[in-house]
Amino acid sequence: MQTQTASSAEIAPLPRHVAIIMDGNGRWAKRRGLPRLAGHRAGTENIHAIVECFLDFGIEYLTIYAFSTENWLRPAEEVMGLFGILEEVIHHEAYALHRLGVQVRHVGRLEGIKPSLQETIRWATNLTKDNTRMVLSVAFNYGGRRELVDAVRRIVAAGVLPADIDENVVGSYLYTCDIPDPDLIIRTGGEMRLSNFLIWQAAYAEYYATPVFWPDFGPDEVRKALLEYSQRQRRFGAVPGE
Ligand code: IPE
Ligand code: IPE
Ligand code: MG
């Protein structure tokens, strides 16, 4: 993995894994008198710059929440429009991310997604699978509860004995089995909730919420979030200094 660059030298410690709830696209558009899809386009196009910024800081794992299992409750026109934008942006960005050494992964379920988008996601993940500078996981059609249900089903199907099930076993059946837990979860758009994101993995993550809408979340905002993280004291239930 990449070592830290000069731009990150004065912020320490840095998280290994940052996860982002990219929220506020709709309100960003509304504020400009634009349709919600214009917000999704601006938000999706913002991803590249933010990935580059986290790469500059030497962050090894970045996970971004792009579409939740609950987002199907939105009007079909918004859902289909968003899927179209995602497909276009993945086509456009995959080679650029590949050149940057980013390994793109998908977390969530591909079942029920239109075949062309499934194909695009498989193509991009396959193209970048050997890259090691950063693992960028895209949580798409992802739900934390759904992930746990899937894990339980697979544990039962594998015939694992109840006495053999511990936290490591559960973790090893999650979509994120070979990715460390997130250290920092950033939520843009001002809400103070997880919205079914990484509910198991986030048990000891630090939370950072900002009112800035996702399309406006730029390098200065990344720096602010990482600086705040560096000043947190993580105790994991223990007494500090013991
Ligand atoms: C986040 O932006 C993107 C997705 C959930 C797909 P929103 O679309 O939720 O934007 P707001 O919260 O309505 O502003
Ligand atoms: C969370 O945002 C999901 C994503 C960012 C993909 P939502 O806008 O769907 O969350 P709620 O509905 O405000 O909880
Ligand atoms: Mg929202």
mmCIF file with all atom_site columns, C-alpha atoms and ligand atoms in Angstrom, residues 21-30 36 39-40 65-68 71 74 78 82 187-189 191 193 213-215, ligand 1:
data_model
loop_
_atom_site.group_PDB
_atom_site.id
_atom_site.type_symbol
_atom_site.label_atom_id
_atom_site.label_alt_id
_atom_site.label_comp_id
_atom_site.label_asym_id
_atom_site.label_entity_id
_atom_site.label_seq_id
_atom_site.pdbx_PDB_ins_code
_atom_site.Cartn_x
_atom_site.Cartn_y
_atom_site.Cartn_z
_atom_site.occupancy
_atom_site.B_iso_or_equiv
_atom_site.pdbx_formal_charge
_atom_site.auth_seq_id
_atom_site.auth_comp_id
_atom_site.auth_asym_id
_atom_site.auth_atom_id
_atom_site.pdbx_PDB_model_num
ATOM   1  C CA . ILE A 1 21  ? -22.592 8.026  3.320   1.00 0.00 ? 21  ILE A CA 1
ATOM   2  C CA . MET A 1 22  ? -22.843 10.265 0.270   1.00 0.00 ? 22  MET A CA 1
ATOM   3  C CA . ASP A 1 23  ? -26.081 12.091 1.136   1.00 0.00 ? 23  ASP A CA 1
ATOM   4  C CA . GLY A 1 24  ? -27.679 15.364 0.067   1.00 0.00 ? 24  GLY A CA 1
ATOM   5  C CA . ASN A 1 25  ? -27.705 15.105 -3.733  1.00 0.00 ? 25  ASN A CA 1
ATOM   6  C CA . GLY A 1 26  ? -31.438 15.822 -3.941  1.00 0.00 ? 26  GLY A CA 1
ATOM   7  C CA . ARG A 1 27  ? -31.307 18.864 -1.665  1.00 0.00 ? 27  ARG A CA 1
ATOM   8  C CA . TRP A 1 28  ? -28.232 20.174 -3.503  1.00 0.00 ? 28  TRP A CA 1
ATOM   9  C CA . ALA A 1 29  ? -30.262 20.088 -6.740  1.00 0.00 ? 29  ALA A CA 1
ATOM   10 C CA . LYS A 1 30  ? -33.410 21.509 -5.171  1.00 0.00 ? 30  LYS A CA 1
ATOM   11 C CA . ARG A 1 36  ? -32.997 15.588 -8.326  1.00 0.00 ? 36  ARG A CA 1
ATOM   12 C CA . GLY A 1 39  ? -27.878 16.280 -8.015  1.00 0.00 ? 39  GLY A CA 1
ATOM   13 C CA . HIS A 1 40  ? -27.164 12.590 -8.561  1.00 0.00 ? 40  HIS A CA 1
ATOM   14 C CA . TYR A 1 65  ? -22.632 4.219  -0.062  1.00 0.00 ? 65  TYR A CA 1
ATOM   15 C CA . ALA A 1 66  ? -24.223 4.707  -3.476  1.00 0.00 ? 66  ALA A CA 1
ATOM   16 C CA . PHE A 1 67  ? -27.625 3.000  -3.254  1.00 0.00 ? 67  PHE A CA 1
ATOM   17 C CA . SER A 1 68  ? -29.328 1.311  -0.325  1.00 0.00 ? 68  SER A CA 1
ATOM   18 C CA . ASN A 1 71  ? -33.687 3.427  -1.945  1.00 0.00 ? 71  ASN A CA 1
ATOM   19 C CA . ARG A 1 74  ? -38.031 6.120  -4.457  1.00 0.00 ? 74  ARG A CA 1
ATOM   20 C CA . GLU A 1 78  ? -35.283 8.525  -10.007 1.00 0.00 ? 78  GLU A CA 1
ATOM   21 C CA . LEU A 1 82  ? -29.577 7.131  -11.059 1.00 0.00 ? 82  LEU A CA 1
ATOM   22 C CA . ARG A 1 187 ? -21.999 11.399 6.499   1.00 0.00 ? 187 ARG A CA 1
ATOM   23 C CA . THR A 1 188 ? -22.664 14.415 4.307   1.00 0.00 ? 188 THR A CA 1
ATOM   24 C CA . GLY A 1 189 ? -26.030 16.180 4.091   1.00 0.00 ? 189 GLY A CA 1
ATOM   25 C CA . GLU A 1 191 ? -28.450 13.679 8.954   1.00 0.00 ? 191 GLU A CA 1
ATOM   26 C CA . ARG A 1 193 ? -28.009 8.243  11.185  1.00 0.00 ? 193 ARG A CA 1
ATOM   27 C CA . PHE A 1 213 ? -24.211 18.257 0.612   1.00 0.00 ? 213 PHE A CA 1
ATOM   28 C CA . TRP A 1 214 ? -22.288 15.485 -1.143  1.00 0.00 ? 214 TRP A CA 1
ATOM   29 C CA . PRO A 1 215 ? -21.736 17.307 -4.483  1.00 0.00 ? 215 PRO A CA 1
HETATM 30 C C1 . IPE B 2 .   ? -27.902 10.557 -1.659  1.00 0.00 ? 1   IPE B C1 1
HETATM 31 O O1 . IPE B 2 .   ? -28.589 11.727 -1.929  1.00 0.00 ? 1   IPE B O1 1
HETATM 32 C C2 . IPE B 2 .   ? -27.874 9.618  -2.830  1.00 0.00 ? 1   IPE B C2 1
HETATM 33 C C3 . IPE B 2 .   ? -28.737 8.438  -2.674  1.00 0.00 ? 1   IPE B C3 1
HETATM 34 C C4 . IPE B 2 .   ? -29.369 8.095  -1.601  1.00 0.00 ? 1   IPE B C4 1
HETATM 35 C C5 . IPE B 2 .   ? -28.929 7.583  -3.830  1.00 0.00 ? 1   IPE B C5 1
HETATM 36 P P1 . IPE B 2 .   ? -30.156 11.843 -1.716  1.00 0.00 ? 1   IPE B P1 1
HETATM 37 O O2 . IPE B 2 .   ? -30.829 11.532 -3.015  1.00 0.00 ? 1   IPE B O2 1
HETATM 38 O O3 . IPE B 2 .   ? -30.624 11.030 -0.575  1.00 0.00 ? 1   IPE B O3 1
HETATM 39 O O4 . IPE B 2 .   ? -30.295 13.380 -1.402  1.00 0.00 ? 1   IPE B O4 1
HETATM 40 P P2 . IPE B 2 .   ? -31.277 14.062 -0.342  1.00 0.00 ? 1   IPE B P2 1
HETATM 41 O O5 . IPE B 2 .   ? -31.012 13.423 0.984   1.00 0.00 ? 1   IPE B O5 1
HETATM 42 O O6 . IPE B 2 .   ? -32.666 13.798 -0.827  1.00 0.00 ? 1   IPE B O6 1
HETATM 43 O O7 . IPE B 2 .   ? -30.900 15.493 -0.371  1.00 0.00 ? 1   IPE B O7 1
#
